[in-house]
Coordinates of N, CA and C in Angstrom, one line a residue:
M909 N 4.1 11.8 4.6 CA 2.7 11.4 4.8 C 1.8 12.5 4.1
T910 N 0.8 12.0 3.4 CA -0.1 12.9 2.8 C -1.0 13.6 3.8
Q911 N -1.2 14.9 3.7 CA -2.1 15.6 4.5 C -3.5 15.5 4.0
M912 N -4.5 15.1 4.8 CA -5.8 14.9 4.3 C -6.6 16.2 4.6
P913 N -7.6 16.4 3.7 CA -8.5 17.5 4.0 C -9.2 17.3 5.3
Q914 N -9.5 18.4 6.0 CA -10.2 18.4 7.3 C -11.5 17.7 7.2
S915 N -12.2 17.9 6.1 CA -13.6 17.3 5.9 C -13.8 16.8 4.5
L916 N -14.4 15.7 4.4 CA -14.8 15.1 3.1 C -16.3 15.1 3.0
H917 N -17.0 16.1 3.6 CA -18.4 16.2 3.6 C -19.0 16.0 2.2
G918 N -20.0 15.3 2.1 CA -20.7 15.1 0.8 C -20.2 13.8 0.0
L919 N -19.1 13.3 0.5 CA -18.6 12.0 -0.2 C -19.4 10.8 0.4
R920 N -20.1 10.1 -0.5 CA -20.9 9.0 -0.1 C -20.1 7.7 -0.4
V921 N -20.0 6.9 0.7 CA -19.3 5.6 0.6 C -20.2 4.5 1.0
L922 N -20.2 3.5 0.1 CA -20.9 2.2 0.4 C -19.9 1.2 0.9
V923 N -20.1 0.7 2.1 CA -19.2 -0.3 2.8 C -20.0 -1.6 2.8
V924 N -19.3 -2.6 2.3 CA -19.9 -4.0 2.3 C -19.0 -4.9 3.0
D925 N -19.4 -5.5 4.1 CA -18.6 -6.5 4.9 C -19.6 -7.3 5.7
D926 N -19.4 -8.6 5.7 CA -20.3 -9.5 6.5 C -20.0 -9.4 8.0
E927 N -18.9 -8.9 8.4 CA -18.5 -8.8 9.8 C -19.0 -7.5 10.4
A928 N -20.0 -7.5 11.3 CA -20.6 -6.3 11.9 C -19.5 -5.4 12.5
D929 N -18.6 -6.0 13.3 CA -17.6 -5.1 14.0 C -16.7 -4.4 13.0
I930 N -16.3 -5.0 11.9 CA -15.5 -4.4 10.9 C -16.3 -3.3 10.2
R931 N -17.6 -3.6 9.8 CA -18.5 -2.6 9.2 C -18.6 -1.3 10.1
E932 N -18.8 -1.6 11.4 CA -19.0 -0.4 12.3 C -17.7 0.4 12.4
F933 N -16.6 -0.3 12.5 CA -15.3 0.4 12.7 C -15.0 1.3 11.4
I934 N -15.1 0.7 10.2 CA -14.9 1.4 9.0 C -15.9 2.6 8.9
T935 N -17.1 2.4 9.3 CA -18.1 3.5 9.3 C -17.7 4.6 10.2
V936 N -17.3 4.3 11.4 CA -16.8 5.3 12.4 C -15.6 6.1 11.8
V937 N -14.7 5.4 11.3 CA -13.5 6.1 10.7 C -13.9 7.0 9.6
L938 N -14.6 6.5 8.7 CA -15.0 7.4 7.5 C -15.9 8.5 7.9
E939 N -16.9 8.3 8.8 CA -17.7 9.4 9.2 C -17.0 10.4 10.0
S940 N -15.9 10.0 10.7 CA -15.1 11.0 11.4 C -14.4 12.0 10.5
H941 N -14.3 11.6 9.2 CA -13.7 12.5 8.2 C -14.8 13.2 7.4
G942 N -16.1 13.1 7.8 CA -17.2 13.8 7.2 C -17.9 13.1 6.1
M943 N -17.5 11.8 5.8 CA -18.1 11.1 4.8 C -19.5 10.6 5.2
S944 N -20.4 10.4 4.2 CA -21.6 9.8 4.5 C -21.5 8.3 4.1
V945 N -21.8 7.4 5.1 CA -21.5 6.0 4.9 C -22.8 5.2 5.0
K946 N -23.0 4.3 4.1 CA -24.1 3.3 4.1 C -23.3 2.0 4.2
A947 N -23.6 1.2 5.3 CA -22.9 0.0 5.5 C -23.9 -1.2 5.5
V948 N -23.5 -2.2 4.7 CA -24.4 -3.4 4.6 C -23.6 -4.6 4.7
A949 N -24.3 -5.8 5.0 CA -23.7 -7.0 5.3 C -23.5 -8.0 4.2
S950 N -24.0 -7.7 3.0 CA -23.9 -8.7 1.9 C -23.8 -8.0 0.6
A951 N -23.4 -8.8 -0.4 CA -23.4 -8.3 -1.8 C -24.8 -8.0 -2.3
A952 N -25.7 -8.9 -1.9 CA -27.1 -8.7 -2.3 C -27.7 -7.4 -1.8
A953 N -27.4 -7.1 -0.5 CA -27.9 -5.9 0.1 C -27.2 -4.6 -0.5
A954 N -26.0 -4.8 -0.9 CA -25.2 -3.7 -1.5 C -25.9 -3.3 -2.9
F955 N -26.2 -4.4 -3.6 CA -26.7 -4.1 -5.0 C -28.1 -3.5 -4.9
E956 N -28.8 -3.8 -3.8 CA -30.2 -3.3 -3.5 C -30.1 -1.8 -3.2
V957 N -29.1 -1.3 -2.5 CA -29.0 0.1 -2.1 C -28.2 0.9 -3.0
L958 N -27.6 0.3 -4.0 CA -26.7 1.0 -4.9 C -27.4 2.2 -5.6
K959 N -28.5 2.0 -6.2 CA -29.2 3.1 -6.9 C -29.7 4.2 -6.0
P960 N -30.5 3.8 -4.9 CA -31.0 4.8 -4.0 C -29.9 5.6 -3.3
F961 N -28.8 5.0 -2.9 CA -27.8 5.7 -2.2 C -26.8 6.5 -3.1
Q962 N -26.6 6.0 -4.3 CA -25.7 6.6 -5.3 C -24.3 6.9 -4.7
P963 N -23.6 5.9 -4.3 CA -22.3 6.1 -3.6 C -21.3 6.7 -4.6
D964 N -20.3 7.4 -4.1 CA -19.2 7.9 -4.8 C -18.0 6.9 -4.9
V965 N -18.0 6.0 -3.9 CA -16.9 5.0 -3.8 C -17.5 3.8 -3.1
L966 N -17.1 2.6 -3.5 CA -17.4 1.3 -2.9 C -16.2 0.8 -2.2
V967 N -16.4 0.3 -1.0 CA -15.4 -0.4 -0.2 C -16.0 -1.7 0.1
C968 N -15.4 -2.8 -0.5 CA -16.1 -4.1 -0.4 C -15.2 -5.2 0.0
D969 N -15.6 -6.0 1.0 CA -14.9 -7.2 1.4 C -15.0 -8.2 0.2
I970 N -14.0 -9.0 0.1 CA -13.9 -10.0 -0.9 C -14.6 -11.3 -0.6
R971 N -14.3 -11.8 0.6 CA -14.8 -13.1 1.0 C -16.0 -12.9 1.9
M972 N -17.2 -13.2 1.3 CA -18.5 -13.1 2.1 C -19.3 -14.2 1.7
P973 N -20.1 -14.8 2.7 CA -21.0 -15.9 2.3 C -22.1 -15.4 1.5
G974 N -22.6 -16.2 0.6 CA -23.8 -15.8 -0.3 C -23.5 -14.9 -1.4
G975 N -22.2 -14.6 -1.7 CA -21.9 -13.8 -2.8 C -20.6 -13.0 -2.5
S976 N -19.6 -13.2 -3.2 CA -18.3 -12.6 -2.9 C -18.2 -11.1 -3.4
G977 N -17.2 -10.4 -2.9 CA -17.0 -9.1 -3.4 C -16.7 -9.1 -4.9
Y978 N -16.0 -10.1 -5.4 CA -15.8 -10.3 -6.8 C -17.1 -10.4 -7.6
D979 N -18.0 -11.1 -7.1 CA -19.3 -11.3 -7.7 C -20.0 -9.9 -7.8
L980 N -20.0 -9.2 -6.7 CA -20.6 -7.9 -6.6 C -20.0 -6.9 -7.6
I981 N -18.7 -6.8 -7.6 CA -18.1 -5.8 -8.5 C -18.3 -6.2 -10.0
R982 N -18.4 -7.4 -10.3 CA -18.7 -7.8 -11.7 C -20.1 -7.4 -12.0
Q983 N -21.1 -7.6 -11.1 CA -22.5 -7.2 -11.3 C -22.5 -5.7 -11.6
I984 N -21.8 -4.9 -10.7 CA -21.8 -3.5 -10.9 C -21.2 -3.1 -12.2
R985 N -20.1 -3.7 -12.6 CA -19.5 -3.3 -13.9 C -20.4 -3.7 -15.1
D986 N -21.1 -4.8 -15.0 CA -22.0 -5.2 -16.0 C -23.2 -4.2 -16.1
L987 N -23.7 -3.7 -15.0 CA -24.7 -2.7 -15.0 C -24.2 -1.4 -15.6
E988 N -23.0 -1.0 -15.2 CA -22.4 0.2 -15.8 C -22.3 0.1 -17.3
A989 N -21.9 -1.1 -17.8 CA -21.8 -1.3 -19.2 C -23.1 -1.0 -20.0
K990 N -24.2 -1.4 -19.3 CA -25.5 -1.2 -19.9 C -26.1 0.2 -19.7
E991 N -25.8 0.8 -18.5 CA -26.5 2.1 -18.1 C -25.5 3.3 -18.1
G992 N -24.2 3.0 -18.2 CA -23.3 4.1 -18.1 C -22.9 4.4 -16.7
G993 N -22.0 5.3 -16.5 CA -21.5 5.6 -15.2 C -20.3 4.7 -14.8
H994 N -19.7 5.1 -13.6 CA -18.6 4.3 -13.1 C -18.5 4.6 -11.6
L995 N -18.5 3.5 -10.8 CA -18.3 3.6 -9.4 C -16.9 3.1 -9.0
P996 N -16.0 4.1 -8.6 CA -14.7 3.7 -8.1 C -14.8 2.7 -6.9
A997 N -14.0 1.7 -6.9 CA -14.2 0.6 -5.9 C -12.8 0.1 -5.4
T998 N -12.8 -0.2 -4.1 CA -11.6 -0.8 -3.5 C -12.1 -2.1 -2.8
A999 N -11.3 -3.1 -3.0 CA -11.5 -4.4 -2.3 C -10.9 -4.2 -0.9
I1000 N -11.4 -4.8 0.1 CA -10.8 -4.8 1.4 C -10.8 -6.2 2.0
T1001 N -9.7 -6.7 2.5 CA -9.6 -8.1 2.9 C -8.8 -8.2 4.2
A1002 N -9.0 -9.2 4.9 CA -8.2 -9.6 6.1 C -7.2 -10.6 5.8
Y1003 N -7.2 -11.1 4.6 CA -6.3 -12.2 4.2 C -5.1 -11.7 3.4
Q1004 N -3.9 -12.1 3.9 CA -2.7 -11.6 3.3 C -2.5 -12.2 1.9
D1005 N -3.1 -13.4 1.7 CA -2.9 -14.1 0.4 C -3.9 -13.7 -0.7
E1006 N -4.7 -12.7 -0.4 CA -5.6 -12.2 -1.5 C -4.8 -11.7 -2.6
D1007 N -5.2 -11.9 -3.8 CA -4.5 -11.6 -5.0 C -5.0 -10.2 -5.6
W1008 N -4.1 -9.2 -5.5 CA -4.4 -7.9 -6.0 C -4.7 -7.9 -7.5
E1009 N -4.0 -8.8 -8.2 CA -4.2 -8.9 -9.6 C -5.6 -9.4 -9.9
E1010 N -6.1 -10.4 -9.1 CA -7.4 -10.9 -9.3 C -8.5 -9.8 -9.0
S1011 N -8.2 -9.0 -8.0 CA -9.2 -7.9 -7.6 C -9.3 -6.9 -8.8
R1012 N -8.1 -6.6 -9.3 CA -8.1 -5.6 -10.5 C -8.8 -6.2 -11.7
K1013 N -8.6 -7.4 -12.0 CA -9.3 -8.1 -13.1 C -10.8 -8.1 -12.9
A1014 N -11.2 -8.3 -11.7 CA -12.7 -8.3 -11.4 C -13.3 -7.0 -11.5
G1015 N -12.5 -5.9 -11.4 CA -13.1 -4.6 -11.5 C -12.8 -3.6 -10.4
F1016 N -12.0 -4.0 -9.4 CA -11.6 -3.1 -8.4 C -10.4 -2.2 -8.8
E1017 N -10.4 -0.9 -8.4 CA -9.2 -0.1 -8.7 C -8.2 -0.1 -7.6
A1018 N -8.5 -0.5 -6.4 CA -7.6 -0.5 -5.3 C -7.8 -1.8 -4.5
H1019 N -6.9 -2.0 -3.6 CA -6.9 -3.2 -2.8 C -6.4 -2.8 -1.4
L1020 N -7.2 -2.9 -0.4 CA -6.8 -2.6 1.0 C -6.8 -3.8 1.9
H1021 N -6.0 -3.7 2.9 CA -6.0 -4.7 4.0 C -6.8 -4.2 5.2
K1022 N -7.6 -5.0 5.8 CA -8.4 -4.5 6.9 C -7.6 -4.1 8.1
F1023 N -6.4 -4.6 8.2 CA -5.5 -4.2 9.3 C -4.5 -3.1 9.0
A1024 N -4.7 -2.5 7.9 CA -3.9 -1.3 7.5 C -4.3 -0.1 8.5
Q1025 N -3.5 0.9 8.5 CA -3.8 2.1 9.3 C -5.1 2.7 8.7
P1026 N -6.1 3.1 9.5 CA -7.3 3.7 9.0 C -7.1 4.9 8.0
I1027 N -6.0 5.6 8.3 CA -5.7 6.7 7.4 C -5.5 6.3 5.9
E1028 N -4.9 5.0 5.8 CA -4.7 4.5 4.5 C -6.1 4.2 3.8
W1029 N -7.1 3.8 4.5 CA -8.4 3.7 3.9 C -8.9 5.0 3.5
V1030 N -8.8 6.0 4.3 CA -9.3 7.4 4.0 C -8.6 7.9 2.7
E1031 N -7.2 7.8 2.7 CA -6.4 8.2 1.6 C -6.9 7.5 0.3
T1032 N -7.0 6.2 0.3 CA -7.4 5.5 -0.9 C -8.8 5.9 -1.3
I1033 N -9.7 6.0 -0.4 CA -11.1 6.4 -0.8 C -11.1 7.8 -1.4
T1034 N -10.3 8.7 -0.8 CA -10.2 10.1 -1.3 C -9.6 10.1 -2.7
Q1035 N -8.6 9.3 -2.9 CA -8.0 9.2 -4.3 C -9.0 8.7 -5.3
L1036 N -9.7 7.6 -4.9 CA -10.7 7.0 -5.8 C -11.8 8.0 -6.2
A1037 N -12.2 8.8 -5.2 CA -13.3 9.7 -5.4 C -12.8 11.0 -6.2
G1038 N -11.5 11.1 -6.5 CA -11.0 12.2 -7.2 C -10.8 13.4 -6.4
Q1039 N -10.9 13.3 -5.1 CA -10.7 14.4 -4.1 C -9.2 14.6 -4.1
T1040 N -8.8 15.9 -3.9 CA -7.4 16.2 -3.8 C -7.0 16.5 -2.3
S1041 N -5.8 16.2 -2.0 CA -5.3 16.5 -0.6 C -5.0 17.9 -0.6
V1042 N -5.0 18.5 0.6 CA -4.6 19.9 0.8 C -3.2 20.0 1.4

């Protein structure tokens, strides 16, 4: 098992999930590791807070009403193509049948299951942010 740093202070994570209980749980887990978390309920809200919050990593549900995680990551990648920069991103889903290949093609670098052990979320986010384990 990978040993995680005691604190990941300063790492900003944008969490996007339409389910309030999932958003809150992910927020608690990440904040317990010292991350700064902004959690929103929709792709539109995520796009709105993207520039002011300037996240280091995006954690985004795939299936959401009013705009999927695929739609959001494509919007972000289009914006990056115009303005530069890159936001590392992981899809997160409760569905076993979600296609990792489709997530990757849409622009996500990782794919997590909502029912994975929370340490897997932290490890993936840490890797995406370029943080190293101790």
